[in-house]
mmCIF file of the C-alpha atoms, coordinates in Angstrom:
data_MODEL
# 
_entry.id   MODEL 
# 
loop_
_atom_site.group_PDB 
_atom_site.id 
_atom_site.type_symbol 
_atom_site.label_atom_id 
_atom_site.label_alt_id 
_atom_site.label_comp_id 
_atom_site.label_asym_id 
_atom_site.label_entity_id 
_atom_site.label_seq_id 
_atom_site.pdbx_PDB_ins_code 
_atom_site.Cartn_x 
_atom_site.Cartn_y 
_atom_site.Cartn_z 
_atom_site.occupancy 
_atom_site.B_iso_or_equiv 
_atom_site.pdbx_formal_charge 
_atom_site.auth_seq_id 
_atom_site.auth_comp_id 
_atom_site.auth_asym_id 
_atom_site.auth_atom_id 
_atom_site.pdbx_PDB_model_num 
ATOM 1   C CA . MET A 1 1   ? 37.346 -18.337 39.383 1.00 0.00 ? 1   MET A CA 1 
ATOM 2   C CA . ALA A 1 2   ? 37.193 -21.060 42.038 1.00 0.00 ? 2   ALA A CA 1 
ATOM 3   C CA . GLU A 1 3   ? 35.659 -23.446 39.511 1.00 0.00 ? 3   GLU A CA 1 
ATOM 4   C CA . LEU A 1 4   ? 38.431 -22.698 37.028 1.00 0.00 ? 4   LEU A CA 1 
ATOM 5   C CA . ALA A 1 5   ? 41.104 -23.237 39.684 1.00 0.00 ? 5   ALA A CA 1 
ATOM 6   C CA . LEU A 1 6   ? 39.594 -26.587 40.672 1.00 0.00 ? 6   LEU A CA 1 
ATOM 7   C CA . THR A 1 7   ? 39.433 -27.751 37.062 1.00 0.00 ? 7   THR A CA 1 
ATOM 8   C CA . ALA A 1 8   ? 43.028 -26.655 36.479 1.00 0.00 ? 8   ALA A CA 1 
ATOM 9   C CA . ALA A 1 9   ? 44.134 -28.575 39.572 1.00 0.00 ? 9   ALA A CA 1 
ATOM 10  C CA . LEU A 1 10  ? 42.406 -31.726 38.315 1.00 0.00 ? 10  LEU A CA 1 
ATOM 11  C CA . PHE A 1 11  ? 44.423 -31.502 35.110 1.00 0.00 ? 11  PHE A CA 1 
ATOM 12  C CA . LEU A 1 12  ? 47.737 -30.420 36.594 1.00 0.00 ? 12  LEU A CA 1 
ATOM 13  C CA . LEU A 1 13  ? 47.945 -33.022 39.370 1.00 0.00 ? 13  LEU A CA 1 
ATOM 14  C CA . PRO A 1 14  ? 48.088 -36.056 37.053 1.00 0.00 ? 14  PRO A CA 1 
ATOM 15  C CA . CYS A 1 15  ? 50.234 -34.114 34.586 1.00 0.00 ? 15  CYS A CA 1 
ATOM 16  C CA . VAL A 1 16  ? 52.846 -33.356 37.250 1.00 0.00 ? 16  VAL A CA 1 
ATOM 17  C CA . ALA A 1 17  ? 52.741 -36.958 38.492 1.00 0.00 ? 17  ALA A CA 1 
ATOM 18  C CA . ILE A 1 18  ? 53.407 -38.304 34.998 1.00 0.00 ? 18  ILE A CA 1 
ATOM 19  C CA . LEU A 1 19  ? 56.135 -35.755 34.278 1.00 0.00 ? 19  LEU A CA 1 
ATOM 20  C CA . GLU A 1 20  ? 57.841 -36.624 37.559 1.00 0.00 ? 20  GLU A CA 1 
ATOM 21  C CA . ARG A 1 21  ? 58.049 -40.295 36.596 1.00 0.00 ? 21  ARG A CA 1 
ATOM 22  C CA . CYS A 1 22  ? 59.241 -39.399 33.098 1.00 0.00 ? 22  CYS A CA 1 
ATOM 23  C CA . ALA A 1 23  ? 62.014 -37.229 34.531 1.00 0.00 ? 23  ALA A CA 1 
ATOM 24  C CA . ALA A 1 24  ? 63.019 -40.010 36.909 1.00 0.00 ? 24  ALA A CA 1 
ATOM 25  C CA . ASP A 1 25  ? 63.103 -42.482 34.024 1.00 0.00 ? 25  ASP A CA 1 
ATOM 26  C CA . GLY A 1 26  ? 65.222 -40.227 31.831 1.00 0.00 ? 26  GLY A CA 1 
ATOM 27  C CA . SER A 1 27  ? 64.965 -42.483 28.783 1.00 0.00 ? 27  SER A CA 1 
ATOM 28  C CA . LEU A 1 28  ? 64.110 -41.457 25.236 1.00 0.00 ? 28  LEU A CA 1 
ATOM 29  C CA . PHE A 1 29  ? 60.919 -43.487 25.483 1.00 0.00 ? 29  PHE A CA 1 
ATOM 30  C CA . ALA A 1 30  ? 59.858 -41.419 28.508 1.00 0.00 ? 30  ALA A CA 1 
ATOM 31  C CA . LEU A 1 31  ? 59.537 -38.409 26.213 1.00 0.00 ? 31  LEU A CA 1 
ATOM 32  C CA . HIS A 1 32  ? 56.470 -40.097 24.732 1.00 0.00 ? 32  HIS A CA 1 
ATOM 33  C CA . PRO A 1 33  ? 54.286 -40.050 27.868 1.00 0.00 ? 33  PRO A CA 1 
ATOM 34  C CA . ALA A 1 34  ? 55.772 -36.730 28.972 1.00 0.00 ? 34  ALA A CA 1 
ATOM 35  C CA . LEU A 1 35  ? 54.898 -34.851 25.786 1.00 0.00 ? 35  LEU A CA 1 
ATOM 36  C CA . ASN A 1 36  ? 51.525 -36.559 25.503 1.00 0.00 ? 36  ASN A CA 1 
ATOM 37  C CA . ALA A 1 37  ? 50.719 -35.578 29.081 1.00 0.00 ? 37  ALA A CA 1 
ATOM 38  C CA . VAL A 1 38  ? 51.422 -31.908 28.358 1.00 0.00 ? 38  VAL A CA 1 
ATOM 39  C CA . ALA A 1 39  ? 49.398 -32.084 25.138 1.00 0.00 ? 39  ALA A CA 1 
ATOM 40  C CA . MET A 1 40  ? 46.397 -33.891 26.639 1.00 0.00 ? 40  MET A CA 1 
ATOM 41  C CA . LEU A 1 41  ? 46.367 -32.317 30.094 1.00 0.00 ? 41  LEU A CA 1 
ATOM 42  C CA . VAL A 1 42  ? 47.478 -28.753 29.347 1.00 0.00 ? 42  VAL A CA 1 
ATOM 43  C CA . CYS A 1 43  ? 47.210 -27.750 25.689 1.00 0.00 ? 43  CYS A CA 1 
ATOM 44  C CA . LEU A 1 44  ? 43.959 -29.400 24.605 1.00 0.00 ? 44  LEU A CA 1 
ATOM 45  C CA . PRO A 1 45  ? 42.012 -28.576 27.790 1.00 0.00 ? 45  PRO A CA 1 
ATOM 46  C CA . GLY A 1 46  ? 43.333 -25.036 27.503 1.00 0.00 ? 46  GLY A CA 1 
ATOM 47  C CA . ALA A 1 47  ? 42.166 -24.861 23.895 1.00 0.00 ? 47  ALA A CA 1 
ATOM 48  C CA . LEU A 1 48  ? 38.672 -25.969 24.897 1.00 0.00 ? 48  LEU A CA 1 
ATOM 49  C CA . GLN A 1 49  ? 38.614 -23.564 27.836 1.00 0.00 ? 49  GLN A CA 1 
ATOM 50  C CA . THR A 1 50  ? 39.359 -20.629 25.537 1.00 0.00 ? 50  THR A CA 1 
ATOM 51  C CA . MET A 1 51  ? 36.274 -21.462 23.488 1.00 0.00 ? 51  MET A CA 1 
ATOM 52  C CA . LEU A 1 52  ? 34.166 -21.684 26.629 1.00 0.00 ? 52  LEU A CA 1 
ATOM 53  C CA . GLN A 1 53  ? 35.394 -18.263 27.704 1.00 0.00 ? 53  GLN A CA 1 
ATOM 54  C CA . ARG A 1 54  ? 34.677 -16.860 24.260 1.00 0.00 ? 54  ARG A CA 1 
ATOM 55  C CA . LYS A 1 55  ? 31.002 -17.791 24.559 1.00 0.00 ? 55  LYS A CA 1 
ATOM 56  C CA . ASP A 1 56  ? 30.603 -15.299 27.409 1.00 0.00 ? 56  ASP A CA 1 
ATOM 57  C CA . GLU A 1 57  ? 32.883 -12.643 25.939 1.00 0.00 ? 57  GLU A CA 1 
ATOM 58  C CA . ALA A 1 58  ? 31.189 -9.636  24.339 1.00 0.00 ? 58  ALA A CA 1 
ATOM 59  C CA . ASN A 1 59  ? 34.331 -7.708  23.403 1.00 0.00 ? 59  ASN A CA 1 
ATOM 60  C CA . HIS A 1 60  ? 35.202 -8.425  19.766 1.00 0.00 ? 60  HIS A CA 1 
ATOM 61  C CA . ALA A 1 61  ? 38.949 -7.977  20.188 1.00 0.00 ? 61  ALA A CA 1 
ATOM 62  C CA . LYS A 1 62  ? 39.037 -10.384 23.133 1.00 0.00 ? 62  LYS A CA 1 
ATOM 63  C CA . ARG A 1 63  ? 36.947 -12.924 21.210 1.00 0.00 ? 63  ARG A CA 1 
ATOM 64  C CA . VAL A 1 64  ? 39.442 -12.811 18.352 1.00 0.00 ? 64  VAL A CA 1 
ATOM 65  C CA . TRP A 1 65  ? 42.351 -13.139 20.787 1.00 0.00 ? 65  TRP A CA 1 
ATOM 66  C CA . LEU A 1 66  ? 40.738 -16.174 22.434 1.00 0.00 ? 66  LEU A CA 1 
ATOM 67  C CA . THR A 1 67  ? 40.213 -17.779 19.030 1.00 0.00 ? 67  THR A CA 1 
ATOM 68  C CA . LYS A 1 68  ? 43.861 -17.230 18.127 1.00 0.00 ? 68  LYS A CA 1 
ATOM 69  C CA . LEU A 1 69  ? 44.888 -18.715 21.472 1.00 0.00 ? 69  LEU A CA 1 
ATOM 70  C CA . HIS A 1 70  ? 42.636 -21.698 20.745 1.00 0.00 ? 70  HIS A CA 1 
ATOM 71  C CA . LEU A 1 71  ? 44.462 -22.253 17.463 1.00 0.00 ? 71  LEU A CA 1 
ATOM 72  C CA . LEU A 1 72  ? 47.885 -21.822 19.065 1.00 0.00 ? 72  LEU A CA 1 
ATOM 73  C CA . LEU A 1 73  ? 47.135 -24.345 21.811 1.00 0.00 ? 73  LEU A CA 1 
ATOM 74  C CA . ASN A 1 74  ? 45.809 -26.880 19.310 1.00 0.00 ? 74  ASN A CA 1 
ATOM 75  C CA . LEU A 1 75  ? 48.863 -26.461 17.098 1.00 0.00 ? 75  LEU A CA 1 
ATOM 76  C CA . SER A 1 76  ? 51.093 -26.828 20.157 1.00 0.00 ? 76  SER A CA 1 
ATOM 77  C CA . ALA A 1 77  ? 49.289 -30.026 21.115 1.00 0.00 ? 77  ALA A CA 1 
ATOM 78  C CA . GLY A 1 78  ? 49.719 -31.340 17.587 1.00 0.00 ? 78  GLY A CA 1 
ATOM 79  C CA . VAL A 1 79  ? 53.454 -30.644 17.601 1.00 0.00 ? 79  VAL A CA 1 
ATOM 80  C CA . LEU A 1 80  ? 53.887 -32.252 21.026 1.00 0.00 ? 80  LEU A CA 1 
ATOM 81  C CA . VAL A 1 81  ? 51.988 -35.383 20.003 1.00 0.00 ? 81  VAL A CA 1 
ATOM 82  C CA . ALA A 1 82  ? 53.962 -35.627 16.754 1.00 0.00 ? 82  ALA A CA 1 
ATOM 83  C CA . VAL A 1 83  ? 57.288 -35.355 18.592 1.00 0.00 ? 83  VAL A CA 1 
ATOM 84  C CA . ALA A 1 84  ? 56.022 -37.889 21.143 1.00 0.00 ? 84  ALA A CA 1 
ATOM 85  C CA . GLY A 1 85  ? 55.261 -40.281 18.307 1.00 0.00 ? 85  GLY A CA 1 
ATOM 86  C CA . LEU A 1 86  ? 58.697 -39.699 16.807 1.00 0.00 ? 86  LEU A CA 1 
ATOM 87  C CA . ALA A 1 87  ? 60.334 -40.344 20.178 1.00 0.00 ? 87  ALA A CA 1 
ATOM 88  C CA . VAL A 1 88  ? 58.637 -43.704 20.637 1.00 0.00 ? 88  VAL A CA 1 
ATOM 89  C CA . PHE A 1 89  ? 59.411 -44.621 17.018 1.00 0.00 ? 89  PHE A CA 1 
ATOM 90  C CA . VAL A 1 90  ? 63.125 -43.921 17.479 1.00 0.00 ? 90  VAL A CA 1 
ATOM 91  C CA . ALA A 1 91  ? 63.191 -45.646 20.871 1.00 0.00 ? 91  ALA A CA 1 
ATOM 92  C CA . LYS A 1 92  ? 61.530 -48.789 19.522 1.00 0.00 ? 92  LYS A CA 1 
ATOM 93  C CA . ARG A 1 93  ? 63.734 -48.792 16.458 1.00 0.00 ? 93  ARG A CA 1 
ATOM 94  C CA . GLY A 1 94  ? 66.824 -48.592 18.638 1.00 0.00 ? 94  GLY A CA 1 
ATOM 95  C CA . ALA A 1 95  ? 65.585 -51.492 20.754 1.00 0.00 ? 95  ALA A CA 1 
ATOM 96  C CA . GLY A 1 96  ? 64.674 -53.551 17.697 1.00 0.00 ? 96  GLY A CA 1 
ATOM 97  C CA . ASP A 1 97  ? 60.962 -53.591 18.552 1.00 0.00 ? 97  ASP A CA 1 
ATOM 98  C CA . GLU A 1 98  ? 58.195 -53.614 15.948 1.00 0.00 ? 98  GLU A CA 1 
ATOM 99  C CA . HIS A 1 99  ? 55.931 -50.631 15.382 1.00 0.00 ? 99  HIS A CA 1 
ATOM 100 C CA . LEU A 1 100 ? 52.131 -50.368 15.395 1.00 0.00 ? 100 LEU A CA 1 
ATOM 101 C CA . THR A 1 101 ? 51.605 -53.703 17.108 1.00 0.00 ? 101 THR A CA 1 
ATOM 102 C CA . THR A 1 102 ? 49.134 -52.605 19.796 1.00 0.00 ? 102 THR A CA 1 
ATOM 103 C CA . PRO A 1 103 ? 45.609 -51.127 19.826 1.00 0.00 ? 103 PRO A CA 1 
ATOM 104 C CA . HIS A 1 104 ? 47.097 -48.108 21.613 1.00 0.00 ? 104 HIS A CA 1 
ATOM 105 C CA . SER A 1 105 ? 49.440 -47.412 18.698 1.00 0.00 ? 105 SER A CA 1 
ATOM 106 C CA . TRP A 1 106 ? 46.725 -47.683 16.067 1.00 0.00 ? 106 TRP A CA 1 
ATOM 107 C CA . ALA A 1 107 ? 44.239 -45.653 18.099 1.00 0.00 ? 107 ALA A CA 1 
ATOM 108 C CA . ALA A 1 108 ? 46.837 -42.916 18.527 1.00 0.00 ? 108 ALA A CA 1 
ATOM 109 C CA . LEU A 1 109 ? 47.597 -42.908 14.802 1.00 0.00 ? 109 LEU A CA 1 
ATOM 110 C CA . VAL A 1 110 ? 43.938 -42.695 13.777 1.00 0.00 ? 110 VAL A CA 1 
ATOM 111 C CA . THR A 1 111 ? 43.138 -40.050 16.392 1.00 0.00 ? 111 THR A CA 1 
ATOM 112 C CA . GLY A 1 112 ? 46.151 -38.017 15.298 1.00 0.00 ? 112 GLY A CA 1 
ATOM 113 C CA . MET A 1 113 ? 45.067 -38.141 11.660 1.00 0.00 ? 113 MET A CA 1 
ATOM 114 C CA . PHE A 1 114 ? 41.556 -36.917 12.459 1.00 0.00 ? 114 PHE A CA 1 
ATOM 115 C CA . PHE A 1 115 ? 43.014 -34.237 14.722 1.00 0.00 ? 115 PHE A CA 1 
ATOM 116 C CA . ALA A 1 116 ? 45.217 -32.971 11.892 1.00 0.00 ? 116 ALA A CA 1 
ATOM 117 C CA . LEU A 1 117 ? 42.252 -32.916 9.504  1.00 0.00 ? 117 LEU A CA 1 
ATOM 118 C CA . ASN A 1 118 ? 40.129 -30.982 11.993 1.00 0.00 ? 118 ASN A CA 1 
ATOM 119 C CA . VAL A 1 119 ? 42.870 -28.406 12.514 1.00 0.00 ? 119 VAL A CA 1 
ATOM 120 C CA . PHE A 1 120 ? 43.287 -28.132 8.743  1.00 0.00 ? 120 PHE A CA 1 
ATOM 121 C CA . GLN A 1 121 ? 39.547 -27.533 8.358  1.00 0.00 ? 121 GLN A CA 1 
ATOM 122 C CA . GLY A 1 122 ? 39.726 -24.802 10.988 1.00 0.00 ? 122 GLY A CA 1 
ATOM 123 C CA . LEU A 1 123 ? 42.594 -23.146 9.143  1.00 0.00 ? 123 LEU A CA 1 
ATOM 124 C CA . LEU A 1 124 ? 40.663 -23.289 5.867  1.00 0.00 ? 124 LEU A CA 1 
ATOM 125 C CA . LEU A 1 125 ? 37.577 -21.726 7.424  1.00 0.00 ? 125 LEU A CA 1 
ATOM 126 C CA . THR A 1 126 ? 39.728 -19.002 8.952  1.00 0.00 ? 126 THR A CA 1 
ATOM 127 C CA . PHE A 1 127 ? 41.903 -18.112 5.980  1.00 0.00 ? 127 PHE A CA 1 
ATOM 128 C CA . GLU A 1 128 ? 39.782 -19.069 2.957  1.00 0.00 ? 128 GLU A CA 1 
ATOM 129 C CA . GLY A 1 129 ? 38.861 -15.446 2.221  1.00 0.00 ? 129 GLY A CA 1 
ATOM 130 C CA . ALA A 1 130 ? 40.935 -12.426 1.350  1.00 0.00 ? 130 ALA A CA 1 
ATOM 131 C CA . LYS A 1 131 ? 40.814 -11.462 5.022  1.00 0.00 ? 131 LYS A CA 1 
ATOM 132 C CA . ALA A 1 132 ? 41.137 -13.808 7.989  1.00 0.00 ? 132 ALA A CA 1 
ATOM 133 C CA . ASN A 1 133 ? 37.811 -14.633 9.637  1.00 0.00 ? 133 ASN A CA 1 
ATOM 134 C CA . TRP A 1 134 ? 38.190 -15.440 13.336 1.00 0.00 ? 134 TRP A CA 1 
ATOM 135 C CA . GLN A 1 135 ? 34.455 -15.517 14.116 1.00 0.00 ? 135 GLN A CA 1 
ATOM 136 C CA . TRP A 1 136 ? 33.133 -18.414 12.030 1.00 0.00 ? 136 TRP A CA 1 
ATOM 137 C CA . LYS A 1 137 ? 30.934 -21.172 13.449 1.00 0.00 ? 137 LYS A CA 1 
ATOM 138 C CA . ASP A 1 138 ? 30.834 -24.752 12.227 1.00 0.00 ? 138 ASP A CA 1 
ATOM 139 C CA . GLU A 1 139 ? 28.986 -27.474 14.138 1.00 0.00 ? 139 GLU A CA 1 
ATOM 140 C CA . THR A 1 140 ? 30.847 -30.257 12.329 1.00 0.00 ? 140 THR A CA 1 
ATOM 141 C CA . HIS A 1 141 ? 34.174 -28.817 13.446 1.00 0.00 ? 141 HIS A CA 1 
ATOM 142 C CA . VAL A 1 142 ? 32.967 -28.611 17.041 1.00 0.00 ? 142 VAL A CA 1 
ATOM 143 C CA . LEU A 1 143 ? 31.494 -32.123 17.115 1.00 0.00 ? 143 LEU A CA 1 
ATOM 144 C CA . THR A 1 144 ? 34.548 -33.636 15.448 1.00 0.00 ? 144 THR A CA 1 
ATOM 145 C CA . GLY A 1 145 ? 36.796 -31.800 17.874 1.00 0.00 ? 145 GLY A CA 1 
ATOM 146 C CA . VAL A 1 146 ? 34.910 -33.168 20.877 1.00 0.00 ? 146 VAL A CA 1 
ATOM 147 C CA . LEU A 1 147 ? 35.041 -36.728 19.526 1.00 0.00 ? 147 LEU A CA 1 
ATOM 148 C CA . ILE A 1 148 ? 38.771 -36.409 18.832 1.00 0.00 ? 148 ILE A CA 1 
ATOM 149 C CA . TYR A 1 149 ? 39.243 -34.968 22.311 1.00 0.00 ? 149 TYR A CA 1 
ATOM 150 C CA . ILE A 1 150 ? 37.488 -37.965 23.878 1.00 0.00 ? 150 ILE A CA 1 
ATOM 151 C CA . GLY A 1 151 ? 39.397 -40.355 21.630 1.00 0.00 ? 151 GLY A CA 1 
ATOM 152 C CA . GLY A 1 152 ? 42.712 -38.804 22.589 1.00 0.00 ? 152 GLY A CA 1 
ATOM 153 C CA . VAL A 1 153 ? 41.992 -39.046 26.301 1.00 0.00 ? 153 VAL A CA 1 
ATOM 154 C CA . THR A 1 154 ? 40.830 -42.652 25.960 1.00 0.00 ? 154 THR A CA 1 
ATOM 155 C CA . THR A 1 155 ? 43.958 -43.558 24.006 1.00 0.00 ? 155 THR A CA 1 
ATOM 156 C CA . MET A 1 156 ? 46.154 -41.918 26.619 1.00 0.00 ? 156 MET A CA 1 
ATOM 157 C CA . LEU A 1 157 ? 44.498 -43.775 29.490 1.00 0.00 ? 157 LEU A CA 1 
ATOM 158 C CA . TYR A 1 158 ? 44.654 -47.048 27.587 1.00 0.00 ? 158 TYR A CA 1 
ATOM 159 C CA . GLY A 1 159 ? 48.380 -46.566 27.103 1.00 0.00 ? 159 GLY A CA 1 
ATOM 160 C CA . LEU A 1 160 ? 48.829 -45.738 30.772 1.00 0.00 ? 160 LEU A CA 1 
ATOM 161 C CA . HIS A 1 161 ? 47.253 -49.047 31.773 1.00 0.00 ? 161 HIS A CA 1 
ATOM 162 C CA . THR A 1 162 ? 48.517 -51.400 29.065 1.00 0.00 ? 162 THR A CA 1 
ATOM 163 C CA . SER A 1 163 ? 52.035 -50.221 28.244 1.00 0.00 ? 163 SER A CA 1 
ATOM 164 C CA . SER A 1 164 ? 55.083 -51.754 29.863 1.00 0.00 ? 164 SER A CA 1 
ATOM 165 C CA . TRP A 1 165 ? 56.282 -48.246 30.737 1.00 0.00 ? 165 TRP A CA 1 
ATOM 166 C CA . GLY A 1 166 ? 53.079 -47.524 32.632 1.00 0.00 ? 166 GLY A CA 1 
ATOM 167 C CA . ALA A 1 167 ? 53.305 -50.790 34.549 1.00 0.00 ? 167 ALA A CA 1 
ATOM 168 C CA . GLN A 1 168 ? 56.954 -50.196 35.431 1.00 0.00 ? 168 GLN A CA 1 
ATOM 169 C CA . ASN A 1 169 ? 56.505 -46.630 36.638 1.00 0.00 ? 169 ASN A CA 1 
ATOM 170 C CA . PHE A 1 170 ? 53.108 -46.703 38.340 1.00 0.00 ? 170 PHE A CA 1 
ATOM 171 C CA . THR A 1 171 ? 51.537 -49.133 40.744 1.00 0.00 ? 171 THR A CA 1 
ATOM 172 C CA . PRO A 1 172 ? 47.998 -50.299 39.915 1.00 0.00 ? 172 PRO A CA 1 
ATOM 173 C CA . GLU A 1 173 ? 46.717 -48.065 42.699 1.00 0.00 ? 173 GLU A CA 1 
ATOM 174 C CA . ARG A 1 174 ? 48.488 -45.010 41.283 1.00 0.00 ? 174 ARG A CA 1 
ATOM 175 C CA . GLN A 1 175 ? 47.262 -45.836 37.781 1.00 0.00 ? 175 GLN A CA 1 
ATOM 176 C CA . PHE A 1 176 ? 43.719 -45.934 39.130 1.00 0.00 ? 176 PHE A CA 1 
ATOM 177 C CA . GLN A 1 177 ? 44.169 -42.630 40.951 1.00 0.00 ? 177 GLN A CA 1 
ATOM 178 C CA . LEU A 1 178 ? 45.549 -40.935 37.843 1.00 0.00 ? 178 LEU A CA 1 
ATOM 179 C CA . THR A 1 179 ? 42.714 -42.338 35.754 1.00 0.00 ? 179 THR A CA 1 
ATOM 180 C CA . VAL A 1 180 ? 40.084 -41.024 38.154 1.00 0.00 ? 180 VAL A CA 1 
ATOM 181 C CA . LEU A 1 181 ? 41.657 -37.557 38.200 1.00 0.00 ? 181 LEU A CA 1 
ATOM 182 C CA . ILE A 1 182 ? 42.032 -37.397 34.432 1.00 0.00 ? 182 ILE A CA 1 
ATOM 183 C CA . ILE A 1 183 ? 38.478 -38.576 33.774 1.00 0.00 ? 183 ILE A CA 1 
ATOM 184 C CA . ALA A 1 184 ? 37.070 -36.202 36.397 1.00 0.00 ? 184 ALA A CA 1 
ATOM 185 C CA . ALA A 1 185 ? 38.943 -33.270 34.878 1.00 0.00 ? 185 ALA A CA 1 
ATOM 186 C CA . HIS A 1 186 ? 37.813 -33.971 31.330 1.00 0.00 ? 186 HIS A CA 1 
ATOM 187 C CA . VAL A 1 187 ? 34.232 -34.741 32.339 1.00 0.00 ? 187 VAL A CA 1 
ATOM 188 C CA . ALA A 1 188 ? 34.061 -31.448 34.231 1.00 0.00 ? 188 ALA A CA 1 
ATOM 189 C CA . LEU A 1 189 ? 35.352 -29.498 31.247 1.00 0.00 ? 189 LEU A CA 1 
ATOM 190 C CA . LEU A 1 190 ? 33.247 -31.289 28.646 1.00 0.00 ? 190 LEU A CA 1 
ATOM 191 C CA . GLY A 1 191 ? 30.201 -31.075 30.909 1.00 0.00 ? 191 GLY A CA 1 
ATOM 192 C CA . LYS A 1 192 ? 30.640 -27.333 31.176 1.00 0.00 ? 192 LYS A CA 1 
ATOM 193 C CA . SER A 1 193 ? 30.937 -27.164 27.411 1.00 0.00 ? 193 SER A CA 1 
ATOM 194 C CA . LEU A 1 194 ? 27.668 -29.048 26.924 1.00 0.00 ? 194 LEU A CA 1 
ATOM 195 C CA . VAL A 1 195 ? 25.852 -26.854 29.449 1.00 0.00 ? 195 VAL A CA 1 
ATOM 196 C CA . LEU A 1 196 ? 27.005 -23.684 27.706 1.00 0.00 ? 196 LEU A CA 1 
ATOM 197 C CA . GLN A 1 197 ? 26.084 -25.116 24.311 1.00 0.00 ? 197 GLN A CA 1 
ATOM 198 C CA . ARG A 1 198 ? 22.567 -25.950 25.498 1.00 0.00 ? 198 ARG A CA 1 
ATOM 199 C CA . ARG A 1 199 ? 22.206 -22.482 26.952 1.00 0.00 ? 199 ARG A CA 1 
ATOM 200 C CA . GLU A 1 200 ? 23.319 -20.941 23.673 1.00 0.00 ? 200 GLU A CA 1 
ATOM 201 C CA . ASP A 1 201 ? 20.898 -23.124 21.694 1.00 0.00 ? 201 ASP A CA 1 
ATOM 202 C CA . SER A 1 202 ? 18.071 -22.162 24.049 1.00 0.00 ? 202 SER A CA 1 
ATOM 203 C CA . VAL A 1 203 ? 18.790 -18.467 23.556 1.00 0.00 ? 203 VAL A CA 1 
ATOM 204 C CA . GLN A 1 204 ? 18.831 -18.899 19.783 1.00 0.00 ? 204 GLN A CA 1 
ATOM 205 C CA . VAL A 1 205 ? 15.471 -20.692 19.884 1.00 0.00 ? 205 VAL A CA 1 
ATOM 206 C CA . LYS A 1 206 ? 13.932 -17.900 21.957 1.00 0.00 ? 206 LYS A CA 1 
ATOM 207 C CA . VAL A 1 207 ? 15.294 -15.271 19.580 1.00 0.00 ? 207 VAL A CA 1 
ATOM 208 C CA . ALA A 1 208 ? 13.892 -17.180 16.614 1.00 0.00 ? 208 ALA A CA 1 
ATOM 209 C CA . LYS A 1 209 ? 10.453 -17.374 18.255 1.00 0.00 ? 209 LYS A CA 1 
ATOM 210 C CA . VAL A 1 210 ? 10.444 -13.649 18.967 1.00 0.00 ? 210 VAL A CA 1 
ATOM 211 C CA . ALA A 1 211 ? 11.453 -12.914 15.396 1.00 0.00 ? 211 ALA A CA 1 
# 
C-alpha cells in the first residue's frame, strides 16, 4: 500500500503542477497540456496498474472487473488526447499558425495512431467471439502497449521542454523538476511491470519442467 501511495504521489504531483498552470493560463491552448497531463499521468498509469493488480488476483470476478477498468481508462485516455489535439488545432487555426510543423506534433500523431490500433486490437480480442472474453493474453498487445506508453511519455516531455507554452509557464528549473518526477514515476511503474512479468515467466517455466 505504501508503495502504491508513493507511486501515485509521483504521478499526481507533476499532474497538479501542470493543471495549476493551465488553469492560470485559461486559454484554449492550455486545454492541450491539461488534458494530456490527465491522460498521461492519471489514465494510462492507472490502466497499467490495473493489469499489475490483476496478475496477483485469484478471484475471477475481480480479474474481469480489473480488465474492464483497464479498457475504460485506456478509452478515457484516448478521448482526452483526441480532445487535446482538437483544442490545439482550433487554437492554432484561430491564431493563423500552421499545423504539424514540429517533431512533437508528428510524434504525437504517430503515437496516437498506434495507440488507437492497439486499443482496437484489444477490443477485437475481447469481442471477437459470441461471448466477450476478458481473460485473453497476447504478448504483442502488451509489448506494443508498453512501447506506445513510453512513446507517449517521451512526446509529452518533449513538448514540455520545446513548446512556447512550456517555456512561458515553467522556468527551466521547474521543467527539470517535473521531468524528473514524471520519469521517476513511469520508471517505477514500468519497472514493477517488468519484475512481475519475469516472475510470471519463471513460474511458467517451472510448471513446464514439472509437467
